[in-house]
Amino acid sequence: MPSIKEKRKVARLNIPVEITYQTGIKSKEPPSKNKSFTQDISLCGARILVKEPLALKTPIELEIHLSENAPELSVHGEVVWQYYSKIAGQDFYETGIEFTQINFQDREKIKEAMFDAVKEILKNLDRLYVERK
């Protein structure tokens, strides 16, 4: 079986983060806003679920909702890959977004959210280990 070479330069964390995305930014078509979730996120991009196929290199604006109390992060990106998936009986397109414009503060907020998620995972692992003893 041929191996697939990993092209990512930074690690992604499999955490669901609510997003609003908008396409049609640089086209003659009216922009459309849709809500979805990430399947994973990194400092350089995200894998999101969308209902309709998007062409490669499609510009996309993301509003990332890291938590209820935090302000939304505004990120520009483009579609770099897309695959059809059936999840829980529904049709989706798993879509890879590469961030093309993100400010330093927003990148740091994503990094914080990733660290917090890892800390929570480790805390749960510690609890499971103690409970098994």
PDB file of N, CA, C and O in Angstrom, residues 59-118:
ATOM      1  N   PRO A  59     -11.039  31.880  -2.479  1.00  0.00           N
ATOM      2  CA  PRO A  59     -10.811  32.706  -1.290  1.00  0.00           C
ATOM      3  C   PRO A  59     -11.970  32.518  -0.311  1.00  0.00           C
ATOM      4  O   PRO A  59     -13.119  32.392  -0.719  1.00  0.00           O
ATOM      5  N   ILE A  60     -11.640  32.500   0.965  1.00  0.00           N
ATOM      6  CA  ILE A  60     -12.649  32.275   1.985  1.00  0.00           C
ATOM      7  C   ILE A  60     -12.320  33.120   3.212  1.00  0.00           C
ATOM      8  O   ILE A  60     -11.149  33.312   3.534  1.00  0.00           O
ATOM      9  N   GLU A  61     -13.341  33.688   3.810  1.00  0.00           N
ATOM     10  CA  GLU A  61     -13.181  34.419   5.069  1.00  0.00           C
ATOM     11  C   GLU A  61     -13.772  33.565   6.169  1.00  0.00           C
ATOM     12  O   GLU A  61     -14.880  33.047   6.030  1.00  0.00           O
ATOM     13  N   LEU A  62     -13.029  33.425   7.261  1.00  0.00           N
ATOM     14  CA  LEU A  62     -13.503  32.654   8.399  1.00  0.00           C
ATOM     15  C   LEU A  62     -13.648  33.568   9.603  1.00  0.00           C
ATOM     16  O   LEU A  62     -12.770  34.392   9.868  1.00  0.00           O
ATOM     17  N   GLU A  63     -14.748  33.419  10.309  1.00  0.00           N
ATOM     18  CA  GLU A  63     -14.894  33.987  11.650  1.00  0.00           C
ATOM     19  C   GLU A  63     -14.801  32.791  12.577  1.00  0.00           C
ATOM     20  O   GLU A  63     -15.627  31.879  12.501  1.00  0.00           O
ATOM     21  N   ILE A  64     -13.792  32.772  13.409  1.00  0.00           N
ATOM     22  CA  ILE A  64     -13.538  31.637  14.285  1.00  0.00           C
ATOM     23  C   ILE A  64     -14.028  31.984  15.676  1.00  0.00           C
ATOM     24  O   ILE A  64     -13.626  32.989  16.249  1.00  0.00           O
ATOM     25  N   HIS A  65     -14.904  31.140  16.222  1.00  0.00           N
ATOM     26  CA  HIS A  65     -15.504  31.356  17.540  1.00  0.00           C
ATOM     27  C   HIS A  65     -14.849  30.384  18.523  1.00  0.00           C
ATOM     28  O   HIS A  65     -15.354  29.273  18.718  1.00  0.00           O
ATOM     29  N   LEU A  66     -13.746  30.795  19.126  1.00  0.00           N
ATOM     30  CA  LEU A  66     -13.001  29.895  20.007  1.00  0.00           C
ATOM     31  C   LEU A  66     -13.757  29.563  21.284  1.00  0.00           C
ATOM     32  O   LEU A  66     -13.642  28.470  21.812  1.00  0.00           O
ATOM     33  N   SER A  67     -14.526  30.531  21.795  1.00  0.00           N
ATOM     34  CA  SER A  67     -15.339  30.282  22.981  1.00  0.00           C
ATOM     35  C   SER A  67     -16.453  31.324  23.035  1.00  0.00           C
ATOM     36  O   SER A  67     -16.421  32.319  22.318  1.00  0.00           O
ATOM     37  N   GLU A  68     -17.440  31.064  23.902  1.00  0.00           N
ATOM     38  CA  GLU A  68     -18.577  31.983  24.016  1.00  0.00           C
ATOM     39  C   GLU A  68     -18.144  33.370  24.481  1.00  0.00           C
ATOM     40  O   GLU A  68     -18.704  34.369  24.072  1.00  0.00           O
ATOM     41  N   ASN A  69     -17.147  33.422  25.344  1.00  0.00           N
ATOM     42  CA  ASN A  69     -16.729  34.692  25.952  1.00  0.00           C
ATOM     43  C   ASN A  69     -15.708  35.463  25.126  1.00  0.00           C
ATOM     44  O   ASN A  69     -15.493  36.646  25.368  1.00  0.00           O
ATOM     45  N   ALA A  70     -15.089  34.803  24.176  1.00  0.00           N
ATOM     46  CA  ALA A  70     -14.018  35.439  23.406  1.00  0.00           C
ATOM     47  C   ALA A  70     -14.571  36.084  22.141  1.00  0.00           C
ATOM     48  O   ALA A  70     -15.519  35.578  21.542  1.00  0.00           O
ATOM     49  N   PRO A  71     -13.996  37.207  21.727  1.00  0.00           N
ATOM     50  CA  PRO A  71     -14.417  37.800  20.455  1.00  0.00           C
ATOM     51  C   PRO A  71     -14.031  36.900  19.288  1.00  0.00           C
ATOM     52  O   PRO A  71     -13.091  36.111  19.379  1.00  0.00           O
ATOM     53  N   GLU A  72     -14.766  37.019  18.196  1.00  0.00           N
ATOM     54  CA  GLU A  72     -14.486  36.219  17.005  1.00  0.00           C
ATOM     55  C   GLU A  72     -13.151  36.641  16.396  1.00  0.00           C
ATOM     56  O   GLU A  72     -12.797  37.809  16.415  1.00  0.00           O
ATOM     57  N   LEU A  73     -12.465  35.658  15.834  1.00  0.00           N
ATOM     58  CA  LEU A  73     -11.232  35.936  15.109  1.00  0.00           C
ATOM     59  C   LEU A  73     -11.571  35.999  13.630  1.00  0.00           C
ATOM     60  O   LEU A  73     -12.349  35.196  13.131  1.00  0.00           O
ATOM     61  N   SER A  74     -11.005  36.944  12.929  1.00  0.00           N
ATOM     62  CA  SER A  74     -11.250  37.078  11.495  1.00  0.00           C
ATOM     63  C   SER A  74      -9.995  36.670  10.740  1.00  0.00           C
ATOM     64  O   SER A  74      -8.925  37.245  10.943  1.00  0.00           O
ATOM     65  N   VAL A  75     -10.155  35.652   9.874  1.00  0.00           N
ATOM     66  CA  VAL A  75      -9.028  35.077   9.155  1.00  0.00           C
ATOM     67  C   VAL A  75      -9.393  34.948   7.684  1.00  0.00           C
ATOM     68  O   VAL A  75     -10.513  34.573   7.349  1.00  0.00           O
ATOM     69  N   HIS A  76      -8.454  35.257   6.813  1.00  0.00           N
ATOM     70  CA  HIS A  76      -8.636  35.029   5.377  1.00  0.00           C
ATOM     71  C   HIS A  76      -7.839  33.793   5.003  1.00  0.00           C
ATOM     72  O   HIS A  76      -6.756  33.557   5.535  1.00  0.00           O
ATOM     73  N   GLY A  77      -8.372  33.020   4.067  1.00  0.00           N
ATOM     74  CA  GLY A  77      -7.679  31.826   3.627  1.00  0.00           C
ATOM     75  C   GLY A  77      -8.097  31.447   2.229  1.00  0.00           C
ATOM     76  O   GLY A  77      -8.811  32.191   1.547  1.00  0.00           O
ATOM     77  N   GLU A  78      -7.634  30.273   1.818  1.00  0.00           N
ATOM     78  CA  GLU A  78      -8.055  29.738   0.530  1.00  0.00           C
ATOM     79  C   GLU A  78      -8.155  28.224   0.633  1.00  0.00           C
ATOM     80  O   GLU A  78      -7.458  27.587   1.435  1.00  0.00           O
ATOM     81  N   VAL A  79      -9.019  27.668  -0.198  1.00  0.00           N
ATOM     82  CA  VAL A  79      -9.227  26.226  -0.239  1.00  0.00           C
ATOM     83  C   VAL A  79      -8.008  25.579  -0.896  1.00  0.00           C
ATOM     84  O   VAL A  79      -7.626  25.965  -1.997  1.00  0.00           O
ATOM     85  N   VAL A  80      -7.400  24.593  -0.200  1.00  0.00           N
ATOM     86  CA  VAL A  80      -6.238  23.909  -0.753  1.00  0.00           C
ATOM     87  C   VAL A  80      -6.518  22.439  -1.069  1.00  0.00           C
ATOM     88  O   VAL A  80      -5.766  21.813  -1.811  1.00  0.00           O
ATOM     89  N   TRP A  81      -7.572  21.864  -0.505  1.00  0.00           N
ATOM     90  CA  TRP A  81      -8.009  20.517  -0.864  1.00  0.00           C
ATOM     91  C   TRP A  81      -9.439  20.320  -0.389  1.00  0.00           C
ATOM     92  O   TRP A  81      -9.930  21.066   0.458  1.00  0.00           O
ATOM     93  N   GLN A  82     -10.094  19.289  -0.960  1.00  0.00           N
ATOM     94  CA  GLN A  82     -11.468  18.997  -0.566  1.00  0.00           C
ATOM     95  C   GLN A  82     -11.810  17.551  -0.923  1.00  0.00           C
ATOM     96  O   GLN A  82     -11.432  17.072  -1.992  1.00  0.00           O
ATOM     97  N   TYR A  83     -12.515  16.873   0.000  1.00  0.00           N
ATOM     98  CA  TYR A  83     -12.951  15.491  -0.196  1.00  0.00           C
ATOM     99  C   TYR A  83     -14.406  15.343   0.233  1.00  0.00           C
ATOM    100  O   TYR A  83     -14.820  15.909   1.246  1.00  0.00           O
ATOM    101  N   TYR A  84     -15.135  14.541  -0.505  1.00  0.00           N
ATOM    102  CA  TYR A  84     -16.513  14.224  -0.133  1.00  0.00           C
ATOM    103  C   TYR A  84     -16.507  13.262   1.044  1.00  0.00           C
ATOM    104  O   TYR A  84     -15.699  12.330   1.103  1.00  0.00           O
ATOM    105  N   SER A  85     -17.403  13.482   2.008  1.00  0.00           N
ATOM    106  CA  SER A  85     -17.559  12.590   3.160  1.00  0.00           C
ATOM    107  C   SER A  85     -19.025  12.441   3.497  1.00  0.00           C
ATOM    108  O   SER A  85     -19.817  13.366   3.282  1.00  0.00           O
ATOM    109  N   LYS A  86     -19.356  11.297   4.042  1.00  0.00           N
ATOM    110  CA  LYS A  86     -20.697  11.081   4.577  1.00  0.00           C
ATOM    111  C   LYS A  86     -20.501  10.924   6.077  1.00  0.00           C
ATOM    112  O   LYS A  86     -19.844   9.986   6.525  1.00  0.00           O
ATOM    113  N   ILE A  87     -21.037  11.870   6.849  1.00  0.00           N
ATOM    114  CA  ILE A  87     -20.873  11.873   8.299  1.00  0.00           C
ATOM    115  C   ILE A  87     -22.253  11.856   8.931  1.00  0.00           C
ATOM    116  O   ILE A  87     -23.070  12.745   8.662  1.00  0.00           O
ATOM    117  N   ALA A  88     -22.484  10.850   9.767  1.00  0.00           N
ATOM    118  CA  ALA A  88     -23.783  10.682  10.438  1.00  0.00           C
ATOM    119  C   ALA A  88     -24.925  10.717   9.425  1.00  0.00           C
ATOM    120  O   ALA A  88     -25.961  11.339   9.659  1.00  0.00           O
ATOM    121  N   GLY A  89     -24.700  10.079   8.275  1.00  0.00           N
ATOM    122  CA  GLY A  89     -25.736   9.986   7.262  1.00  0.00           C
ATOM    123  C   GLY A  89     -25.948  11.243   6.434  1.00  0.00           C
ATOM    124  O   GLY A  89     -26.858  11.306   5.614  1.00  0.00           O
ATOM    125  N   GLN A  90     -25.110  12.268   6.630  1.00  0.00           N
ATOM    126  CA  GLN A  90     -25.253  13.514   5.874  1.00  0.00           C
ATOM    127  C   GLN A  90     -24.049  13.719   4.959  1.00  0.00           C
ATOM    128  O   GLN A  90     -22.934  13.313   5.279  1.00  0.00           O
ATOM    129  N   ASP A  91     -24.294  14.372   3.816  1.00  0.00           N
ATOM    130  CA  ASP A  91     -23.234  14.655   2.851  1.00  0.00           C
ATOM    131  C   ASP A  91     -22.492  15.927   3.246  1.00  0.00           C
ATOM    132  O   ASP A  91     -23.120  16.960   3.512  1.00  0.00           O
ATOM    133  N   PHE A  92     -21.168  15.834   3.276  1.00  0.00           N
ATOM    134  CA  PHE A  92     -20.314  16.983   3.565  1.00  0.00           C
ATOM    135  C   PHE A  92     -19.102  16.935   2.653  1.00  0.00           C
ATOM    136  O   PHE A  92     -18.794  15.910   2.052  1.00  0.00           O
ATOM    137  N   TYR A  93     -18.402  18.048   2.626  1.00  0.00           N
ATOM    138  CA  TYR A  93     -17.107  18.118   1.980  1.00  0.00           C
ATOM    139  C   TYR A  93     -16.105  18.563   3.042  1.00  0.00           C
ATOM    140  O   TYR A  93     -16.216  19.656   3.590  1.00  0.00           O
ATOM    141  N   GLU A  94     -15.178  17.658   3.354  1.00  0.00           N
ATOM    142  CA  GLU A  94     -14.087  18.036   4.240  1.00  0.00           C
ATOM    143  C   GLU A  94     -13.184  18.941   3.416  1.00  0.00           C
ATOM    144  O   GLU A  94     -12.763  18.572   2.321  1.00  0.00           O
ATOM    145  N   THR A  95     -12.904  20.118   3.942  1.00  0.00           N
ATOM    146  CA  THR A  95     -12.224  21.144   3.157  1.00  0.00           C
ATOM    147  C   THR A  95     -11.023  21.685   3.910  1.00  0.00           C
ATOM    148  O   THR A  95     -11.151  22.149   5.046  1.00  0.00           O
ATOM    149  N   GLY A  96      -9.858  21.607   3.279  1.00  0.00           N
ATOM    150  CA  GLY A  96      -8.634  22.140   3.867  1.00  0.00           C
ATOM    151  C   GLY A  96      -8.484  23.605   3.517  1.00  0.00           C
ATOM    152  O   GLY A  96      -8.513  23.978   2.347  1.00  0.00           O
ATOM    153  N   ILE A  97      -8.343  24.413   4.541  1.00  0.00           N
ATOM    154  CA  ILE A  97      -8.173  25.859   4.378  1.00  0.00           C
ATOM    155  C   ILE A  97      -6.772  26.238   4.849  1.00  0.00           C
ATOM    156  O   ILE A  97      -6.379  25.912   5.968  1.00  0.00           O
ATOM    157  N   GLU A  98      -6.038  26.906   4.001  1.00  0.00           N
ATOM    158  CA  GLU A  98      -4.747  27.480   4.392  1.00  0.00           C
ATOM    159  C   GLU A  98      -4.979  28.949   4.696  1.00  0.00           C
ATOM    160  O   GLU A  98      -5.549  29.671   3.872  1.00  0.00           O
ATOM    161  N   PHE A  99      -4.566  29.384   5.884  1.00  0.00           N
ATOM    162  CA  PHE A  99      -4.714  30.791   6.241  1.00  0.00           C
ATOM    163  C   PHE A  99      -3.742  31.621   5.409  1.00  0.00           C
ATOM    164  O   PHE A  99      -2.550  31.324   5.350  1.00  0.00           O
ATOM    165  N   THR A 100      -4.259  32.644   4.755  1.00  0.00           N
ATOM    166  CA  THR A 100      -3.407  33.531   3.961  1.00  0.00           C
ATOM    167  C   THR A 100      -3.218  34.876   4.647  1.00  0.00           C
ATOM    168  O   THR A 100      -2.272  35.592   4.350  1.00  0.00           O
ATOM    169  N   GLN A 101      -4.137  35.214   5.542  1.00  0.00           N
ATOM    170  CA  GLN A 101      -4.059  36.471   6.298  1.00  0.00           C
ATOM    171  C   GLN A 101      -4.590  36.235   7.693  1.00  0.00           C
ATOM    172  O   GLN A 101      -5.770  35.937   7.871  1.00  0.00           O
ATOM    173  N   ILE A 102      -3.698  36.337   8.685  1.00  0.00           N
ATOM    174  CA  ILE A 102      -4.101  36.222  10.084  1.00  0.00           C
ATOM    175  C   ILE A 102      -3.147  37.085  10.883  1.00  0.00           C
ATOM    176  O   ILE A 102      -1.926  37.023  10.689  1.00  0.00           O
ATOM    177  N   ASN A 103      -3.705  37.916  11.766  1.00  0.00           N
ATOM    178  CA  ASN A 103      -2.810  38.785  12.520  1.00  0.00           C
ATOM    179  C   ASN A 103      -2.176  38.024  13.691  1.00  0.00           C
ATOM    180  O   ASN A 103      -2.648  36.961  14.097  1.00  0.00           O
ATOM    181  N   PHE A 104      -1.116  38.574  14.215  1.00  0.00           N
ATOM    182  CA  PHE A 104      -0.331  37.910  15.262  1.00  0.00           C
ATOM    183  C   PHE A 104      -1.185  37.609  16.487  1.00  0.00           C
ATOM    184  O   PHE A 104      -1.096  36.516  17.053  1.00  0.00           O
ATOM    185  N   GLN A 105      -2.024  38.551  16.911  1.00  0.00           N
ATOM    186  CA  GLN A 105      -2.847  38.355  18.110  1.00  0.00           C
ATOM    187  C   GLN A 105      -3.824  37.187  17.921  1.00  0.00           C
ATOM    188  O   GLN A 105      -4.028  36.388  18.832  1.00  0.00           O
ATOM    189  N   ASP A 106      -4.436  37.097  16.749  1.00  0.00           N
ATOM    190  CA  ASP A 106      -5.373  36.008  16.492  1.00  0.00           C
ATOM    191  C   ASP A 106      -4.652  34.655  16.431  1.00  0.00           C
ATOM    192  O   ASP A 106      -5.157  33.651  16.915  1.00  0.00           O
ATOM    193  N   ARG A 107      -3.463  34.644  15.870  1.00  0.00           N
ATOM    194  CA  ARG A 107      -2.669  33.413  15.840  1.00  0.00           C
ATOM    195  C   ARG A 107      -2.340  32.964  17.267  1.00  0.00           C
ATOM    196  O   ARG A 107      -2.414  31.781  17.601  1.00  0.00           O
ATOM    197  N   GLU A 108      -2.002  33.924  18.132  1.00  0.00           N
ATOM    198  CA  GLU A 108      -1.703  33.610  19.536  1.00  0.00           C
ATOM    199  C   GLU A 108      -2.945  33.078  20.261  1.00  0.00           C
ATOM    200  O   GLU A 108      -2.846  32.184  21.101  1.00  0.00           O
ATOM    201  N   LYS A 109      -4.125  33.601  19.929  1.00  0.00           N
ATOM    202  CA  LYS A 109      -5.361  33.120  20.557  1.00  0.00           C
ATOM    203  C   LYS A 109      -5.655  31.685  20.131  1.00  0.00           C
ATOM    204  O   LYS A 109      -6.121  30.879  20.937  1.00  0.00           O
ATOM    205  N   ILE A 110      -5.386  31.357  18.872  1.00  0.00           N
ATOM    206  CA  ILE A 110      -5.549  29.973  18.422  1.00  0.00           C
ATOM    207  C   ILE A 110      -4.562  29.076  19.165  1.00  0.00           C
ATOM    208  O   ILE A 110      -4.909  27.991  19.629  1.00  0.00           O
ATOM    209  N   LYS A 111      -3.327  29.537  19.317  1.00  0.00           N
ATOM    210  CA  LYS A 111      -2.317  28.760  20.037  1.00  0.00           C
ATOM    211  C   LYS A 111      -2.765  28.509  21.479  1.00  0.00           C
ATOM    212  O   LYS A 111      -2.666  27.383  21.980  1.00  0.00           O
ATOM    213  N   GLU A 112      -3.295  29.534  22.144  1.00  0.00           N
ATOM    214  CA  GLU A 112      -3.806  29.378  23.518  1.00  0.00           C
ATOM    215  C   GLU A 112      -4.916  28.342  23.580  1.00  0.00           C
ATOM    216  O   GLU A 112      -4.952  27.504  24.481  1.00  0.00           O
ATOM    217  N   ALA A 113      -5.848  28.417  22.630  1.00  0.00           N
ATOM    218  CA  ALA A 113      -6.965  27.464  22.607  1.00  0.00           C
ATOM    219  C   ALA A 113      -6.451  26.047  22.405  1.00  0.00           C
ATOM    220  O   ALA A 113      -6.960  25.093  23.019  1.00  0.00           O
ATOM    221  N   MET A 114      -5.433  25.883  21.571  1.00  0.00           N
ATOM    222  CA  MET A 114      -4.856  24.560  21.352  1.00  0.00           C
ATOM    223  C   MET A 114      -4.186  24.050  22.619  1.00  0.00           C
ATOM    224  O   MET A 114      -4.362  22.890  22.999  1.00  0.00           O
ATOM    225  N   PHE A 115      -3.428  24.909  23.306  1.00  0.00           N
ATOM    226  CA  PHE A 115      -2.790  24.502  24.561  1.00  0.00           C
ATOM    227  C   PHE A 115      -3.836  24.130  25.610  1.00  0.00           C
ATOM    228  O   PHE A 115      -3.692  23.144  26.318  1.00  0.00           O
ATOM    229  N   ASP A 116      -4.899  24.929  25.697  1.00  0.00           N
ATOM    230  CA  ASP A 116      -5.968  24.632  26.660  1.00  0.00           C
ATOM    231  C   ASP A 116      -6.609  23.275  26.368  1.00  0.00           C
ATOM    232  O   ASP A 116      -6.899  22.507  27.283  1.00  0.00           O
ATOM    233  N   ALA A 117      -6.831  22.975  25.091  1.00  0.00           N
ATOM    234  CA  ALA A 117      -7.426  21.686  24.713  1.00  0.00           C
ATOM    235  C   ALA A 117      -6.491  20.531  25.082  1.00  0.00           C
ATOM    236  O   ALA A 117      -6.938  19.509  25.596  1.00  0.00           O
ATOM    237  N   VAL A 118      -5.193  20.698  24.844  1.00  0.00           N
ATOM    238  CA  VAL A 118      -4.235  19.651  25.196  1.00  0.00           C
ATOM    239  C   VAL A 118      -4.189  19.467  26.715  1.00  0.00           C
ATOM    240  O   VAL A 118      -4.175  18.330  27.212  1.00  0.00           O
TER     241      VAL A 118
END
